[in-house]
Amino acid sequence: MMDLKNFLWGSATASYQCEGAWDLDERVESMWDHYLHEEGLENGDIASDHYHHFEEDIRMMKEGGQRAYRFSLSWPRIIKNKQGEINEKGLAFYHKILDCCHENGIEPFVTIYHWDLPQYWEETGGWLNEEVCTAFAQYAKVCFENFHTKIRKWVTFNEPKWFVCSGYLIGNYPPCIQDVSKTIKAAYHVMYASALGVKEFREGGYEGEIGIVHSFTPVNGVDDRIETKIAMRYADNYCNNWILDTAAKGEIPIDLLSELSKQYDISYMKPEQLKIIKENTVDFLGLNYYSRTLVKPYTSGETTFVVNNSGKAGKGSSKVIVKHWFEQVMHDPNSTYTEWDTEIYPKGLKDGLLEVHQKYGLPIYITENGIGMYEDVTVPQVDDEYRISFMRDHIKAMFEAMEQGANIKGYFAWSSFDLYSWKNGCEKRYGLVAVDFDHDRIRKPKKSYTWYRDMINSNAENLK
Ligand code: BG6
């Protein structure tokens, strides 16, 4: 077994999904607060109430053998308005979390943006407004300046693909737009903002490293036909390359740009911005892995996205067709799927890690991996054998990739404890620790928490 002494075993959360305290201590409204309140949907007003439970949560990470905590900073908690006024109480909250991490020997691994855009920026056009890119860089600078002595691992954005496509193309996340042209613009602005964040980091000369986190899904084809290979390239550009190529190599895939420019005006991509993207690439890649994407050539029909956000829509109800590009195959008879149509496919992690290693040669962290399930948390201990088996199979797949040369430096289980799962609400649970949302949000370690602790403490001997 390889030497895992410095390997970062940890778990992850995100501000909006766990903090709660949405209007406490001068935090302002985020686009998610606004949207969920307006629509009367289940929200994260209280969520796991990490705001008041963080000491207990971080202590449990330590007792669970974990060495790192990936979490995000909330822009609307830190910056009060468009003028950039700082909320000292917001900074103080994160100082407390960071101090608590260090007191417990937990390395903080911090994402600057995990989807909670301040509503005051959303009202100016959000990611369609170039000004928001500069505002992001200023916010990132405030984070670096205030926390640089306590954070060595930084992430600019969590999953540009997921929040941009959900917000501007599929329309199931705020700002609930369905428009290809706007999707391209928002995507470009986010990648430009990420490069501006990296630039601030480099210019400030802060210690540590900075990366980006991507919702990674390696693309497989149904067969070896040339049509399938073309569909795979389209799917890879749509799913992965516009984030990974842009962040790691400083280049937006040229075949993608060429294709898009035939139908859409992309003249807002200015040479001086492309230069900033080129010159400010990341130090590492964070990959969130849940599943692969199996594709076949496009046959017919309009571009369609059906997302199973309820888990009750019935397995197999999801659908992805991108007209003239590719169709996603949602059912492989040899695989098992969750209630939310996520295929359980550990091999994809190994294949994907090797692919990313070969393409970019950068250090990699698996920044999220986990399984969402319905669970009864009123029992003394949730017996989540399925989560143990999911994690065991994926960690083994990661080791196989490491044995073949991939430079993987950490693994973060999603999630540290149960939290608010965006449009899926709180009943889709991912935590190693159960949170009883109906009874004072009491915490109870699940069986997987203990398994993970023993696996880490045994240097993964129990995986053999
Ligand atoms: C990732 C996100 O997309 O996957 C998390 O970074 C998210 O914020 C997680 O919660 C699981 O997805 P979902 O939609 O099931 O909560």
Tab-separated table of C-alpha atoms and ligand atoms in Angstrom:
chain	number	residue	atom	x	y	z
A	1	MET	CA	0.000	0.000	0.000
A	2	MET	CA	1.277	3.496	-0.863
A	3	ASP	CA	2.416	6.026	1.698
A	4	LEU	CA	-0.629	8.017	2.721
A	5	LYS	CA	0.954	9.954	5.580
A	6	ASN	CA	0.279	13.359	4.054
A	7	PHE	CA	-2.847	12.397	2.156
A	8	LEU	CA	-5.725	14.758	2.929
A	9	TRP	CA	-8.634	12.593	4.026
A	10	GLY	CA	-11.561	14.829	4.749
A	11	SER	CA	-15.153	15.727	4.110
A	12	ALA	CA	-16.938	18.660	2.541
A	13	THR	CA	-19.845	21.087	2.854
A	14	ALA	CA	-20.899	24.423	1.334
A	15	SER	CA	-22.021	27.622	3.057
A	16	TYR	CA	-25.621	27.875	1.857
A	17	GLN	CA	-26.231	24.160	2.301
A	18	CYS	CA	-25.239	23.958	5.956
A	19	GLU	CA	-24.780	27.283	7.736
A	20	GLY	CA	-28.348	28.485	8.165
A	21	ALA	CA	-28.422	31.836	10.018
A	22	TRP	CA	-29.379	33.343	6.703
A	23	ASP	CA	-30.197	36.797	8.087
A	24	LEU	CA	-28.043	36.850	11.220
A	25	ASP	CA	-25.116	39.147	11.903
A	26	GLU	CA	-25.758	41.395	8.930
A	27	ARG	CA	-25.551	38.681	6.303
A	28	VAL	CA	-27.396	39.947	3.226
A	29	GLU	CA	-29.657	38.022	0.845
A	30	SER	CA	-28.142	35.594	-1.663
A	31	MET	CA	-29.719	34.720	-5.011
A	32	TRP	CA	-30.755	31.383	-3.499
A	33	ASP	CA	-32.496	32.998	-0.497
A	34	HIS	CA	-34.334	35.318	-2.828
A	35	TYR	CA	-35.412	32.674	-5.282
A	36	LEU	CA	-36.470	30.043	-2.740
A	37	HIS	CA	-38.369	32.575	-0.615
A	38	GLU	CA	-40.146	34.042	-3.659
A	39	GLU	CA	-41.126	30.602	-4.936
A	40	GLY	CA	-42.076	29.287	-1.491
A	41	LEU	CA	-39.729	26.314	-1.873
A	42	GLU	CA	-37.822	24.384	0.780
A	43	ASN	CA	-34.848	26.546	1.672
A	44	GLY	CA	-31.618	26.676	3.648
A	45	ASP	CA	-32.729	29.342	6.167
A	46	ILE	CA	-31.644	27.050	8.986
A	47	ALA	CA	-30.237	24.037	7.102
A	48	SER	CA	-27.882	22.098	9.424
A	49	ASP	CA	-27.401	25.219	11.565
A	50	HIS	CA	-23.652	24.823	11.218
A	51	TYR	CA	-23.473	28.493	12.203
A	52	HIS	CA	-24.216	27.437	15.769
A	53	HIS	CA	-22.908	23.857	15.634
A	54	PHE	CA	-19.554	24.269	13.893
A	55	GLU	CA	-17.499	23.436	16.999
A	56	GLU	CA	-19.315	20.142	17.442
A	57	ASP	CA	-19.104	19.430	13.699
A	58	ILE	CA	-15.366	20.071	13.473
A	59	ARG	CA	-14.675	18.123	16.661
A	60	MET	CA	-16.521	15.183	15.100
A	61	MET	CA	-14.333	15.449	12.011
A	62	LYS	CA	-11.266	15.156	14.208
A	63	GLU	CA	-12.736	12.247	16.164
A	64	GLY	CA	-13.609	10.689	12.827
A	65	GLY	CA	-9.904	10.568	11.879
A	66	GLN	CA	-10.305	13.311	9.261
A	67	ARG	CA	-7.454	15.654	8.438
A	68	ALA	CA	-9.142	18.292	6.293
A	69	TYR	CA	-12.433	20.172	6.021
A	70	ARG	CA	-13.572	21.541	2.676
A	71	PHE	CA	-16.108	24.334	3.115
A	72	SER	CA	-17.052	27.546	1.358
A	73	LEU	CA	-17.156	31.195	2.326
A	74	SER	CA	-20.413	33.019	1.810
A	75	TRP	CA	-20.028	36.160	-0.287
A	76	PRO	CA	-23.271	37.673	1.122
A	77	ARG	CA	-21.971	37.113	4.658
A	78	ILE	CA	-18.692	38.906	3.930
A	79	ILE	CA	-19.539	41.765	1.542
A	80	LYS	CA	-22.614	43.823	2.304
A	81	ASN	CA	-23.180	45.705	-0.926
A	82	LYS	CA	-22.020	46.609	-4.420
A	83	GLN	CA	-19.689	49.218	-2.973
A	84	GLY	CA	-17.745	46.396	-1.354
A	85	GLU	CA	-18.470	47.269	2.271
A	86	ILE	CA	-17.072	44.528	4.492
A	87	ASN	CA	-19.145	42.811	7.160
A	88	GLU	CA	-16.772	42.385	10.084
A	89	LYS	CA	-19.178	39.956	11.733
A	90	GLY	CA	-19.011	37.716	8.682
A	91	LEU	CA	-15.218	37.726	8.775
A	92	ALA	CA	-15.326	36.984	12.506
A	93	PHE	CA	-17.510	33.926	11.914
A	94	TYR	CA	-15.027	32.431	9.449
A	95	HIS	CA	-12.101	33.261	11.738
A	96	LYS	CA	-13.841	31.200	14.412
A	97	ILE	CA	-14.301	28.272	12.010
A	98	LEU	CA	-10.684	28.477	10.873
A	99	ASP	CA	-9.360	28.675	14.430
A	100	CYS	CA	-11.502	25.724	15.378
A	101	CYS	CA	-10.091	23.734	12.434
A	102	HIS	CA	-6.523	24.487	13.499
A	103	GLU	CA	-7.209	23.678	17.153
A	104	ASN	CA	-8.452	20.282	16.006
A	105	GLY	CA	-5.592	19.628	13.604
A	106	ILE	CA	-7.914	19.926	10.606
A	107	GLU	CA	-6.593	21.578	7.437
A	108	PRO	CA	-9.105	24.039	5.952
A	109	PHE	CA	-9.670	23.646	2.209
A	110	VAL	CA	-11.673	26.680	1.254
A	111	THR	CA	-13.931	27.478	-1.694
A	112	ILE	CA	-14.524	31.160	-2.321
A	113	TYR	CA	-17.721	30.719	-4.354
A	114	HIS	CA	-20.134	27.830	-3.962
A	115	TRP	CA	-23.146	29.304	-5.748
A	116	ASP	CA	-24.449	31.870	-3.238
A	117	LEU	CA	-24.170	35.056	-5.284
A	118	PRO	CA	-25.348	38.145	-3.383
A	119	GLN	CA	-28.793	39.126	-4.609
A	120	TYR	CA	-27.591	42.724	-5.084
A	121	TRP	CA	-25.293	41.419	-7.854
A	122	GLU	CA	-27.943	39.125	-9.287
A	123	GLU	CA	-30.139	42.196	-9.704
A	124	THR	CA	-27.516	43.747	-11.978
A	125	GLY	CA	-27.586	40.703	-14.267
A	126	GLY	CA	-25.520	38.269	-12.196
A	127	TRP	CA	-23.008	36.291	-14.230
A	128	LEU	CA	-24.241	37.932	-17.415
A	129	ASN	CA	-22.769	41.198	-16.159
A	130	GLU	CA	-19.023	41.555	-16.672
A	131	GLU	CA	-18.831	43.832	-13.616
A	132	VAL	CA	-19.555	40.801	-11.437
A	133	CYS	CA	-16.230	39.273	-12.526
A	134	THR	CA	-14.336	42.237	-11.113
A	135	ALA	CA	-16.529	42.182	-8.008
A	136	PHE	CA	-15.636	38.508	-7.534
A	137	ALA	CA	-11.927	39.330	-7.758
A	138	GLN	CA	-12.344	42.075	-5.151
A	139	TYR	CA	-14.250	39.720	-2.863
A	140	ALA	CA	-11.557	37.050	-3.355
A	141	LYS	CA	-8.913	39.619	-2.423
A	142	VAL	CA	-10.773	40.434	0.799
A	143	CYS	CA	-10.719	36.694	1.595
A	144	PHE	CA	-7.004	36.342	0.828
A	145	GLU	CA	-6.089	39.442	2.834
A	146	ASN	CA	-8.080	38.427	5.875
A	147	PHE	CA	-7.527	34.691	5.985
A	148	HIS	CA	-4.198	34.034	4.262
A	149	THR	CA	-2.405	33.117	7.495
A	150	LYS	CA	-4.996	30.434	8.211
A	151	ILE	CA	-5.689	28.964	4.748
A	152	ARG	CA	-3.196	27.289	2.414
A	153	LYS	CA	-5.617	25.585	0.038
A	154	TRP	CA	-7.950	27.829	-1.923
A	155	VAL	CA	-10.577	27.145	-4.579
A	156	THR	CA	-11.993	29.923	-6.760
A	157	PHE	CA	-15.265	28.311	-7.888
A	158	ASN	CA	-17.213	25.186	-7.126
A	159	GLU	CA	-18.549	23.476	-10.253
A	160	PRO	CA	-18.975	26.188	-12.909
A	161	LYS	CA	-20.582	23.624	-15.225
A	162	TRP	CA	-23.248	22.683	-12.741
A	163	PHE	CA	-24.395	26.102	-11.589
A	164	VAL	CA	-24.060	27.790	-14.991
A	165	CYS	CA	-25.944	25.096	-16.909
A	166	SER	CA	-28.562	24.675	-14.181
A	167	GLY	CA	-29.072	28.444	-13.896
A	168	TYR	CA	-28.953	29.561	-17.531
A	169	LEU	CA	-29.651	26.531	-19.723
A	170	ILE	CA	-31.779	24.006	-17.840
A	171	GLY	CA	-33.403	26.671	-15.658
A	172	ASN	CA	-33.907	24.625	-12.486
A	173	TYR	CA	-31.559	26.802	-10.380
A	174	PRO	CA	-31.716	30.573	-9.998
A	175	PRO	CA	-31.786	32.720	-12.069
A	176	CYS	CA	-33.941	30.081	-13.868
A	177	ILE	CA	-33.092	31.116	-17.420
A	178	GLN	CA	-33.225	28.823	-20.463
A	179	ASP	CA	-31.106	30.497	-23.092
A	180	VAL	CA	-28.052	29.105	-24.879
A	181	SER	CA	-26.566	32.476	-25.723
A	182	LYS	CA	-26.780	33.592	-22.078
A	183	THR	CA	-25.339	30.280	-20.938
A	184	ILE	CA	-22.236	30.840	-23.053
A	185	LYS	CA	-21.824	34.353	-21.714
A	186	ALA	CA	-22.275	33.344	-18.057
A	187	ALA	CA	-19.878	30.418	-18.540
A	188	TYR	CA	-17.257	32.700	-20.028
A	189	HIS	CA	-17.639	35.282	-17.270
A	190	VAL	CA	-17.269	32.660	-14.556
A	191	MET	CA	-14.066	31.295	-16.087
A	192	TYR	CA	-12.743	34.819	-16.544
A	193	ALA	CA	-13.638	35.651	-12.921
A	194	SER	CA	-11.831	32.514	-11.791
A	195	ALA	CA	-8.674	33.643	-13.632
A	196	LEU	CA	-9.014	37.103	-12.070
A	197	GLY	CA	-9.190	35.411	-8.651
A	198	VAL	CA	-6.018	33.439	-9.412
A	199	LYS	CA	-4.360	36.674	-10.562
A	200	GLU	CA	-5.179	38.390	-7.249
A	201	PHE	CA	-3.784	35.407	-5.400
A	202	ARG	CA	-0.518	35.451	-7.371
A	203	GLU	CA	-0.099	39.215	-7.151
A	204	GLY	CA	-0.680	39.147	-3.393
A	205	GLY	CA	2.151	36.637	-3.002
A	206	TYR	CA	0.148	34.605	-0.494
A	207	GLU	CA	1.457	31.247	0.606
A	208	GLY	CA	-0.346	28.129	-0.490
A	209	GLU	CA	-2.049	26.939	-3.643
A	210	ILE	CA	-5.178	27.783	-5.570
A	211	GLY	CA	-7.359	25.595	-7.766
A	212	ILE	CA	-10.833	25.164	-9.162
A	213	VAL	CA	-13.407	22.458	-8.429
A	214	HIS	CA	-15.200	20.765	-11.292
A	215	SER	CA	-18.242	18.471	-11.416
A	216	PHE	CA	-16.235	15.862	-13.248
A	217	THR	CA	-17.970	13.251	-15.347
A	218	PRO	CA	-15.812	11.231	-17.713
A	219	VAL	CA	-17.549	10.643	-21.023
A	220	ASN	CA	-18.029	7.106	-22.353
A	221	GLY	CA	-19.538	6.107	-25.679
A	222	VAL	CA	-21.974	3.281	-26.379
A	223	ASP	CA	-19.746	1.878	-29.134
A	224	ASP	CA	-16.634	2.576	-31.207
A	225	ARG	CA	-18.265	4.148	-34.244
A	226	ILE	CA	-16.833	7.418	-35.495
A	227	GLU	CA	-20.248	9.082	-35.010
A	228	THR	CA	-20.102	8.069	-31.371
A	229	LYS	CA	-16.602	9.467	-31.000
A	230	ILE	CA	-17.775	12.789	-32.401
A	231	ALA	CA	-20.731	12.781	-29.993
A	232	MET	CA	-18.285	12.023	-27.167
A	233	ARG	CA	-16.164	15.039	-28.062
A	234	TYR	CA	-19.234	17.298	-28.070
A	235	ALA	CA	-20.277	15.860	-24.709
A	236	ASP	CA	-16.779	16.248	-23.272
A	237	ASN	CA	-16.657	19.887	-24.381
A	238	TYR	CA	-20.096	20.479	-22.855
A	239	CYS	CA	-19.395	18.600	-19.600
A	240	ASN	CA	-15.705	19.027	-18.878
A	241	ASN	CA	-13.337	20.744	-21.270
A	242	TRP	CA	-14.593	24.317	-21.034
A	243	ILE	CA	-13.765	24.255	-17.339
A	244	LEU	CA	-10.684	22.025	-17.165
A	245	ASP	CA	-8.902	23.217	-20.340
A	246	THR	CA	-9.632	26.834	-19.502
A	247	ALA	CA	-8.549	26.631	-15.852
A	248	ALA	CA	-5.578	24.302	-16.290
A	249	LYS	CA	-4.217	25.296	-19.709
A	250	GLY	CA	-5.683	28.770	-20.038
A	251	GLU	CA	-7.392	27.805	-23.291
A	252	ILE	CA	-11.072	27.518	-24.068
A	253	PRO	CA	-11.373	24.519	-26.464
A	254	ILE	CA	-11.085	26.003	-29.943
A	255	ASP	CA	-13.417	23.495	-31.610
A	256	LEU	CA	-16.081	24.430	-29.072
A	257	LEU	CA	-15.611	28.147	-29.736
A	258	SER	CA	-15.654	27.546	-33.461
A	259	GLU	CA	-18.935	25.636	-33.215
A	260	LEU	CA	-20.560	28.221	-30.933
A	261	SER	CA	-19.408	31.189	-32.998
A	262	LYS	CA	-21.382	29.864	-35.993
A	263	GLN	CA	-24.634	30.612	-34.189
A	264	TYR	CA	-23.881	33.005	-31.353
A	265	ASP	CA	-22.150	36.319	-30.913
A	266	ILE	CA	-19.084	35.717	-28.731
A	267	SER	CA	-17.335	38.989	-29.524
A	268	TYR	CA	-17.460	39.909	-25.807
A	269	MET	CA	-14.533	37.502	-25.325
A	270	LYS	CA	-11.874	40.205	-25.530
A	271	PRO	CA	-8.189	39.557	-26.259
A	272	GLU	CA	-7.033	41.200	-23.016
A	273	GLN	CA	-9.360	38.937	-21.023
A	274	LEU	CA	-8.227	35.820	-22.888
A	275	LYS	CA	-4.671	36.838	-22.029
A	276	ILE	CA	-5.579	36.974	-18.330
A	277	ILE	CA	-7.130	33.515	-18.642
A	278	LYS	CA	-3.994	32.219	-20.361
A	279	GLU	CA	-1.631	33.685	-17.773
A	280	ASN	CA	-3.524	32.683	-14.647
A	281	THR	CA	-3.958	28.957	-14.616
A	282	VAL	CA	-4.550	26.921	-11.463
A	283	ASP	CA	-2.138	24.970	-9.254
A	284	PHE	CA	-4.400	21.963	-8.845
A	285	LEU	CA	-7.704	20.508	-9.975
A	286	GLY	CA	-10.463	19.540	-7.595
A	287	LEU	CA	-12.758	16.905	-9.037
A	288	ASN	CA	-16.198	16.173	-7.647
A	289	TYR	CA	-17.114	12.712	-8.832
A	290	TYR	CA	-20.614	11.295	-8.681
A	291	SER	CA	-20.930	9.475	-11.997
A	292	ARG	CA	-19.853	9.152	-15.615
A	293	THR	CA	-21.767	10.322	-18.711
A	294	LEU	CA	-22.628	7.628	-21.249
A	295	VAL	CA	-23.443	9.033	-24.692
A	296	LYS	CA	-24.658	8.056	-28.130
A	297	PRO	CA	-24.884	10.112	-31.337
A	298	TYR	CA	-27.722	12.618	-31.635
A	299	THR	CA	-30.712	11.118	-33.438
A	300	SER	CA	-33.648	13.543	-33.313
A	301	GLY	CA	-35.600	16.047	-31.253
A	302	GLU	CA	-35.044	19.426	-29.672
A	303	THR	CA	-32.494	20.122	-26.969
A	304	THR	CA	-34.059	18.661	-23.823
A	305	PHE	CA	-33.087	18.546	-20.174
A	306	VAL	CA	-35.218	16.691	-17.666
A	307	VAL	CA	-33.678	16.608	-14.184
A	308	ASN	CA	-34.973	14.275	-11.495
A	309	ASN	CA	-34.758	16.658	-8.530
A	310	SER	CA	-37.420	15.041	-6.433
A	311	GLY	CA	-36.146	11.487	-6.286
A	312	LYS	CA	-39.799	10.538	-6.553
A	313	ALA	CA	-40.177	11.148	-10.251
A	314	GLY	CA	-39.359	7.518	-10.900
A	315	LYS	CA	-36.056	6.069	-11.965
A	316	GLY	CA	-35.130	6.742	-15.549
A	317	SER	CA	-37.153	9.947	-15.872
A	318	SER	CA	-34.053	12.112	-16.497
A	319	LYS	CA	-33.198	13.094	-20.037
A	320	VAL	CA	-30.401	15.022	-21.777
A	321	ILE	CA	-30.397	15.719	-25.511
A	322	VAL	CA	-28.241	18.452	-27.022
A	323	LYS	CA	-29.507	18.946	-30.543
A	324	HIS	CA	-26.988	17.937	-33.230
A	325	TRP	CA	-24.361	17.195	-30.550
A	326	PHE	CA	-25.159	14.128	-28.426
A	327	GLU	CA	-27.742	12.235	-26.409
A	328	GLN	CA	-27.097	10.905	-22.961
A	329	VAL	CA	-27.926	7.254	-22.332
A	330	MET	CA	-29.618	7.156	-18.955
A	331	HIS	CA	-29.816	3.461	-18.502
A	332	ASP	CA	-27.133	0.793	-18.650
A	333	PRO	CA	-28.643	-2.600	-17.771
A	334	ASN	CA	-25.376	-3.585	-16.061
A	335	SER	CA	-25.438	-0.647	-13.640
A	336	THR	CA	-27.401	0.364	-10.573
A	337	TYR	CA	-28.894	3.819	-10.133
A	338	THR	CA	-30.029	5.890	-7.161
A	339	GLU	CA	-33.599	7.210	-6.851
A	340	TRP	CA	-32.275	10.425	-8.380
A	341	ASP	CA	-30.995	8.607	-11.493
A	342	THR	CA	-27.317	8.767	-10.565
A	343	GLU	CA	-25.481	5.753	-11.920
A	344	ILE	CA	-23.150	4.092	-9.421
A	345	TYR	CA	-19.994	3.637	-11.449
A	346	PRO	CA	-16.679	3.558	-9.532
A	347	LYS	CA	-14.698	2.540	-12.629
A	348	GLY	CA	-15.464	5.985	-14.049
A	349	LEU	CA	-13.445	7.505	-11.231
A	350	LYS	CA	-10.354	5.492	-12.051
A	351	ASP	CA	-10.667	6.099	-15.799
A	352	GLY	CA	-11.414	9.773	-15.282
A	353	LEU	CA	-8.528	10.363	-12.898
A	354	LEU	CA	-6.090	8.807	-15.337
A	355	GLU	CA	-7.532	10.862	-18.181
A	356	VAL	CA	-7.224	14.122	-16.230
A	357	HIS	CA	-3.731	13.191	-15.086
A	358	GLN	CA	-2.612	12.507	-18.639
A	359	LYS	CA	-4.240	15.627	-20.067
A	360	TYR	CA	-3.201	18.192	-17.490
A	361	GLY	CA	-0.458	16.653	-15.310
A	362	LEU	CA	-1.584	18.699	-12.299
A	363	PRO	CA	-2.084	17.523	-8.718
A	364	ILE	CA	-5.662	16.373	-8.153
A	365	TYR	CA	-7.913	16.370	-5.119
A	366	ILE	CA	-11.169	14.452	-5.131
A	367	THR	CA	-13.130	17.283	-3.601
A	368	GLU	CA	-16.507	15.500	-3.412
A	369	ASN	CA	-17.671	11.913	-3.648
A	370	GLY	CA	-20.730	10.413	-2.028
A	371	ILE	CA	-24.199	8.987	-2.364
A	372	GLY	CA	-27.532	10.710	-1.671
A	373	MET	CA	-30.255	8.570	-0.100
A	374	TYR	CA	-33.504	8.739	1.862
A	375	GLU	CA	-32.696	7.784	5.442
A	376	ASP	CA	-34.544	7.457	8.729
A	377	VAL	CA	-32.343	9.329	11.171
A	378	THR	CA	-34.506	8.782	14.257
A	379	VAL	CA	-32.773	5.429	14.875
A	380	PRO	CA	-29.749	5.373	17.237
A	381	GLN	CA	-27.385	4.797	14.308
A	382	VAL	CA	-28.096	4.919	10.568
A	383	ASP	CA	-26.856	1.635	9.146
A	384	ASP	CA	-25.663	2.985	5.789
A	385	GLU	CA	-23.923	-0.084	4.456
A	386	TYR	CA	-24.631	1.174	0.886
A	387	ARG	CA	-22.576	4.320	1.608
A	388	ILE	CA	-19.709	2.249	2.976
A	389	SER	CA	-19.756	0.078	-0.111
A	390	PHE	CA	-19.975	3.176	-2.368
A	391	MET	CA	-17.011	4.816	-0.653
A	392	ARG	CA	-14.988	1.629	-0.488
A	393	ASP	CA	-15.399	0.998	-4.227
A	394	HIS	CA	-14.584	4.588	-5.159
A	395	ILE	CA	-11.560	4.851	-2.863
A	396	LYS	CA	-10.256	1.586	-4.304
A	397	ALA	CA	-10.723	2.996	-7.807
A	398	MET	CA	-8.786	6.089	-6.728
A	399	PHE	CA	-5.931	3.922	-5.434
A	400	GLU	CA	-5.800	2.069	-8.753
A	401	ALA	CA	-5.392	5.396	-10.549
A	402	MET	CA	-2.667	6.414	-8.085
A	403	GLU	CA	-0.840	3.163	-8.659
A	404	GLN	CA	-0.845	4.000	-12.364
A	405	GLY	CA	0.705	7.390	-11.731
A	406	ALA	CA	-2.097	9.893	-11.085
A	407	ASN	CA	-0.968	12.493	-8.536
A	408	ILE	CA	-3.897	12.490	-6.126
A	409	LYS	CA	-3.421	14.385	-2.902
A	410	GLY	CA	-6.711	14.148	-1.103
A	411	TYR	CA	-10.208	12.712	-0.904
A	412	PHE	CA	-13.228	14.500	0.542
A	413	ALA	CA	-16.445	12.676	1.299
A	414	TRP	CA	-19.578	14.604	0.424
A	415	SER	CA	-20.820	15.438	2.918
A	416	SER	CA	-19.438	15.932	6.432
A	417	PHE	CA	-22.966	15.774	7.848
A	418	ASP	CA	-26.489	15.901	6.381
A	419	LEU	CA	-27.324	19.226	4.787
A	420	TYR	CA	-29.644	20.987	2.385
A	421	SER	CA	-29.300	19.395	-1.050
A	422	TRP	CA	-30.448	22.358	-3.203
A	423	LYS	CA	-33.637	21.589	-5.138
A	424	ASN	CA	-33.671	18.072	-3.677
A	425	GLY	CA	-34.252	19.528	-0.215
A	426	CYS	CA	-33.036	18.034	3.065
A	427	GLU	CA	-34.426	14.551	2.577
A	428	LYS	CA	-31.689	13.654	0.111
A	429	ARG	CA	-28.984	12.837	2.619
A	430	TYR	CA	-25.280	12.491	1.949
A	431	GLY	CA	-23.771	12.937	5.429
A	432	LEU	CA	-21.334	10.762	7.336
A	433	VAL	CA	-23.125	12.212	10.340
A	434	ALA	CA	-26.927	12.296	10.542
A	435	VAL	CA	-28.644	15.589	11.309
A	436	ASP	CA	-32.170	15.217	12.633
A	437	PHE	CA	-33.791	18.289	11.101
A	438	ASP	CA	-36.987	17.706	13.111
A	439	HIS	CA	-35.378	17.316	16.546
A	440	ASP	CA	-33.039	20.184	17.424
A	441	ARG	CA	-30.711	19.200	14.609
A	442	ILE	CA	-28.980	16.692	16.823
A	443	ARG	CA	-25.980	14.980	15.271
A	444	LYS	CA	-25.442	11.214	15.274
A	445	PRO	CA	-22.552	9.492	13.481
A	446	LYS	CA	-23.700	7.014	10.859
A	447	LYS	CA	-22.015	3.658	10.394
A	448	SER	CA	-20.073	5.107	7.430
A	449	TYR	CA	-18.499	7.725	9.728
A	450	THR	CA	-16.932	4.964	11.816
A	451	TRP	CA	-15.936	2.983	8.758
A	452	TYR	CA	-14.230	6.050	7.252
A	453	ARG	CA	-12.389	6.733	10.538
A	454	ASP	CA	-11.121	3.158	10.742
A	455	MET	CA	-10.117	3.162	7.084
A	456	ILE	CA	-8.064	6.356	7.546
A	457	ASN	CA	-6.516	5.190	10.813
A	458	SER	CA	-5.540	1.847	9.318
A	459	ASN	CA	-3.854	3.585	6.373
A	460	ALA	CA	-6.499	1.998	4.143
A	461	GLU	CA	-5.373	-1.492	5.165
A	462	ASN	CA	-9.014	-2.520	5.556
A	463	LEU	CA	-9.594	-1.936	1.837
A	464	LYS	CA	-7.350	-4.781	0.813
B	1	BG6	C1	-22.252	18.951	-6.150
B	1	BG6	C2	-22.238	20.221	-5.371
B	1	BG6	O1	-22.916	19.238	-7.344
B	1	BG6	O2	-22.918	17.851	-5.687
B	1	BG6	C3	-22.937	20.140	-4.022
B	1	BG6	O3	-20.972	20.796	-5.238
B	1	BG6	C4	-24.127	19.214	-4.149
B	1	BG6	O4	-23.259	21.441	-3.638
B	1	BG6	C5	-23.611	17.826	-4.461
B	1	BG6	O5	-24.961	19.220	-3.036
B	1	BG6	C6	-24.683	16.766	-4.578
B	1	BG6	O6	-25.658	17.156	-5.486
B	1	BG6	P1	-27.184	17.227	-5.070
B	1	BG6	O7	-27.847	17.978	-6.146
B	1	BG6	O8	-27.642	15.823	-4.969
B	1	BG6	O9	-27.214	17.929	-3.744
